[in-house]
Amino acid sequence: MIILAILIGSSLIFSQNLGVDTTASYIKYTGNHALHSWEGISKNIDFSMKCENDICELFVSTPLESLNSGNDSRDSNMLYYTESLSYPKVSFKSNKFKFTGNFDSSIDILGIIDFHGIKKEIPINVNLSKENNSYWGTCKFNINLNSFKVERPSLLMIKISEIIEIETKFNIVKIEK
């Protein structure tokens, strides 16, 4: 009976839902052209991490229209070329992965990115840290616009780079059930 109580208690401790504080979290993309580079950032993030014991699943999504580069013309072009009316969001859904609760580590996660109507499996590495009383998850990875069939715009007859760098920084918080 005591063993059963311990098992149920530990199951409740490790069964949790995690979210993000969007005031401190962001998703950023960086693009390049022969003449300059730029970045767009969004704090409009749909994030959930559901864990059962130490096995977790992660989901992250952001509307393309929320990515702001500080240049309305560039943002309008980005929405046009990504066909945001047909494909309004970009999202990542992980496969199941092991998370022990250690926030001084990194985790390799495999999942599916859904962008421009195309789903591709990608690996990401998430660095976890604790600063003061806050828990953070950060990662960087690249996507290839050609792989997602996104036509690349040109400036002075030179196309932008096909590689877009994605950077995320999430302030992770526990969601009360």
Short mmCIF file of C-alpha atoms in Angstrom, two decimals:
data_model
loop_
_atom_site.label_atom_id
_atom_site.label_comp_id
_atom_site.label_asym_id
_atom_site.label_seq_id
_atom_site.Cartn_x
_atom_site.Cartn_y
_atom_site.Cartn_z
CA MET A 1 0.00 0.00 0.00
CA ILE A 2 2.83 2.43 0.85
CA ILE A 3 4.53 1.61 -2.46
CA LEU A 4 1.30 2.39 -4.32
CA ALA A 5 1.00 5.76 -2.51
CA ILE A 6 4.61 6.62 -3.42
CA LEU A 7 3.99 5.69 -7.08
CA ILE A 8 0.83 7.80 -7.26
CA GLY A 9 2.55 10.74 -5.52
CA SER A 10 5.57 10.67 -7.82
CA SER A 11 3.27 10.38 -10.82
CA LEU A 12 1.52 13.61 -9.77
CA ILE A 13 4.84 15.40 -9.32
CA PHE A 14 6.10 14.42 -12.77
CA SER A 15 2.73 14.79 -14.52
CA GLN A 16 2.75 18.44 -15.48
CA ASN A 17 1.91 20.96 -18.17
CA LEU A 18 4.39 23.68 -19.00
CA GLY A 19 3.84 26.92 -20.89
CA VAL A 20 5.72 30.17 -21.54
CA ASP A 21 5.60 33.69 -20.23
CA THR A 22 5.13 35.51 -23.55
CA THR A 23 6.30 38.85 -22.14
CA ALA A 24 9.85 37.44 -21.85
CA SER A 25 9.76 34.83 -24.64
CA TYR A 26 10.20 35.17 -28.39
CA ILE A 27 10.60 33.48 -31.74
CA LYS A 28 12.97 35.26 -34.11
CA TYR A 29 13.99 34.69 -37.69
CA THR A 30 17.04 36.12 -39.45
CA GLY A 31 17.30 36.46 -43.21
CA ASN A 32 20.22 37.52 -45.39
CA HIS A 33 20.79 39.23 -48.71
CA ALA A 34 24.07 40.20 -50.35
CA LEU A 35 23.46 43.82 -49.30
CA HIS A 36 22.08 43.39 -45.77
CA SER A 37 20.51 41.10 -43.19
CA TRP A 38 17.39 41.54 -41.07
CA GLU A 39 15.39 39.87 -38.35
CA GLY A 40 11.75 39.57 -37.45
CA ILE A 41 10.46 38.74 -34.01
CA SER A 42 7.20 37.49 -32.52
CA LYS A 43 5.99 37.26 -28.94
CA ASN A 44 2.67 35.77 -30.09
CA ILE A 45 3.51 32.19 -29.15
CA ASP A 46 1.31 29.17 -28.65
CA PHE A 47 3.43 26.82 -26.49
CA SER A 48 2.60 23.66 -24.61
CA MET A 49 4.78 20.97 -23.10
CA LYS A 50 2.95 18.04 -21.60
CA CYS A 51 4.85 15.57 -19.49
CA GLU A 52 3.81 12.25 -18.06
CA ASN A 53 6.52 11.06 -15.70
CA ASP A 54 9.70 11.99 -17.60
CA ILE A 55 8.28 11.55 -21.13
CA CYS A 56 7.21 14.83 -22.74
CA GLU A 57 5.75 16.26 -25.92
CA LEU A 58 6.24 19.83 -27.08
CA PHE A 59 4.14 22.03 -29.37
CA VAL A 60 5.10 25.56 -30.51
CA SER A 61 3.28 27.74 -33.03
CA THR A 62 3.23 31.38 -34.11
CA PRO A 63 1.18 33.28 -36.70
CA LEU A 64 3.36 34.51 -39.57
CA GLU A 65 1.63 37.89 -39.43
CA SER A 66 2.98 38.40 -35.90
CA LEU A 67 6.62 38.35 -37.08
CA ASN A 68 7.74 41.98 -37.07
CA SER A 69 11.00 43.13 -38.68
CA GLY A 70 10.36 46.83 -38.06
CA ASN A 71 9.86 47.42 -41.79
CA ASP A 72 6.23 47.24 -43.00
CA SER A 73 7.23 46.72 -46.65
CA ARG A 74 9.57 43.82 -45.76
CA ASP A 75 6.93 42.25 -43.50
CA SER A 76 4.31 42.56 -46.24
CA ASN A 77 6.71 40.89 -48.70
CA MET A 78 7.39 38.08 -46.22
CA LEU A 79 3.65 37.46 -45.82
CA TYR A 80 3.18 37.49 -49.61
CA TYR A 81 6.01 35.04 -50.37
CA THR A 82 5.08 32.67 -47.53
CA GLU A 83 1.45 32.77 -48.75
CA SER A 84 0.30 33.54 -45.22
CA LEU A 85 -3.37 33.76 -46.24
CA SER A 86 -3.24 30.06 -47.17
CA TYR A 87 -0.66 29.03 -44.55
CA PRO A 88 -1.07 31.48 -41.63
CA LYS A 89 1.07 29.71 -39.01
CA VAL A 90 4.37 27.98 -38.62
CA SER A 91 4.50 25.24 -35.98
CA PHE A 92 6.71 22.57 -34.46
CA LYS A 93 5.41 19.39 -32.81
CA SER A 94 7.95 17.14 -31.17
CA ASN A 95 8.07 13.41 -30.98
CA LYS A 96 8.10 12.12 -27.41
CA PHE A 97 11.33 12.86 -25.59
CA LYS A 98 12.78 12.28 -22.14
CA PHE A 99 12.96 15.26 -19.76
CA THR A 100 14.10 14.66 -16.19
CA GLY A 101 13.45 18.22 -14.98
CA ASN A 102 17.14 19.16 -15.05
CA PHE A 103 17.40 22.81 -16.19
CA ASP A 104 21.19 22.78 -16.51
CA SER A 105 21.33 20.61 -19.60
CA SER A 106 20.45 20.32 -23.24
CA ILE A 107 17.97 18.02 -24.93
CA ASP A 108 18.00 16.73 -28.50
CA ILE A 109 14.44 16.69 -29.80
CA LEU A 110 13.13 15.32 -33.08
CA GLY A 111 9.88 16.71 -34.42
CA ILE A 112 7.85 17.98 -37.34
CA ILE A 113 7.95 21.59 -38.52
CA ASP A 114 4.85 22.63 -40.47
CA PHE A 115 5.59 25.63 -42.70
CA HIS A 116 4.07 26.77 -46.00
CA GLY A 117 1.87 23.67 -46.10
CA ILE A 118 4.84 21.31 -45.94
CA LYS A 119 5.74 19.11 -42.99
CA LYS A 120 9.36 18.09 -42.48
CA GLU A 121 11.06 16.19 -39.69
CA ILE A 122 13.89 18.19 -38.13
CA PRO A 123 16.18 17.74 -35.13
CA ILE A 124 16.59 20.61 -32.68
CA ASN A 125 18.78 21.00 -29.64
CA VAL A 126 17.21 22.85 -26.71
CA ASN A 127 19.50 24.37 -24.09
CA LEU A 128 17.91 24.56 -20.65
CA SER A 129 19.00 26.88 -17.87
CA LYS A 130 17.87 28.41 -14.61
CA GLU A 131 18.51 32.10 -13.94
CA ASN A 132 17.38 33.38 -10.54
CA ASN A 133 13.91 31.85 -10.19
CA SER A 134 13.24 31.61 -13.94
CA TYR A 135 13.56 28.58 -16.18
CA TRP A 136 14.66 29.06 -19.81
CA GLY A 137 14.74 27.03 -23.00
CA THR A 138 16.66 28.32 -26.01
CA CYS A 139 17.47 26.90 -29.40
CA LYS A 140 18.69 27.84 -32.87
CA PHE A 141 18.19 25.98 -36.10
CA ASN A 142 18.01 26.71 -39.82
CA ILE A 143 15.31 26.16 -42.38
CA ASN A 144 15.82 26.11 -46.13
CA LEU A 145 13.15 28.12 -47.98
CA ASN A 146 13.61 25.96 -51.09
CA SER A 147 12.80 22.83 -49.04
CA PHE A 148 9.46 24.40 -48.11
CA LYS A 149 8.80 25.60 -51.67
CA VAL A 150 8.87 29.28 -50.68
CA GLU A 151 9.78 31.50 -53.61
CA ARG A 152 12.62 33.79 -52.59
CA PRO A 153 12.16 37.50 -53.25
CA SER A 154 14.86 39.52 -55.03
CA LEU A 155 16.40 42.88 -54.35
CA LEU A 156 18.34 44.42 -57.26
CA MET A 157 17.86 41.10 -59.11
CA ILE A 158 19.65 39.16 -56.35
CA LYS A 159 17.54 36.66 -54.41
CA ILE A 160 17.63 36.53 -50.62
CA SER A 161 19.50 33.59 -49.07
CA GLU A 162 17.60 30.32 -49.03
CA ILE A 163 18.68 29.72 -45.42
CA ILE A 164 16.67 31.36 -42.64
CA GLU A 165 17.94 31.08 -39.07
CA ILE A 166 15.33 30.51 -36.38
CA GLU A 167 16.09 31.41 -32.76
CA THR A 168 13.78 30.88 -29.80
CA LYS A 169 13.99 31.88 -26.17
CA PHE A 170 11.24 30.69 -23.87
CA ASN A 171 10.65 31.56 -20.24
CA ILE A 172 9.10 28.29 -19.11
CA VAL A 173 6.37 28.32 -16.47
CA LYS A 174 4.24 25.62 -14.91
CA ILE A 175 0.57 25.73 -15.89
CA GLU A 176 -1.76 24.92 -13.02
CA LYS A 177 -4.37 22.30 -13.87
#
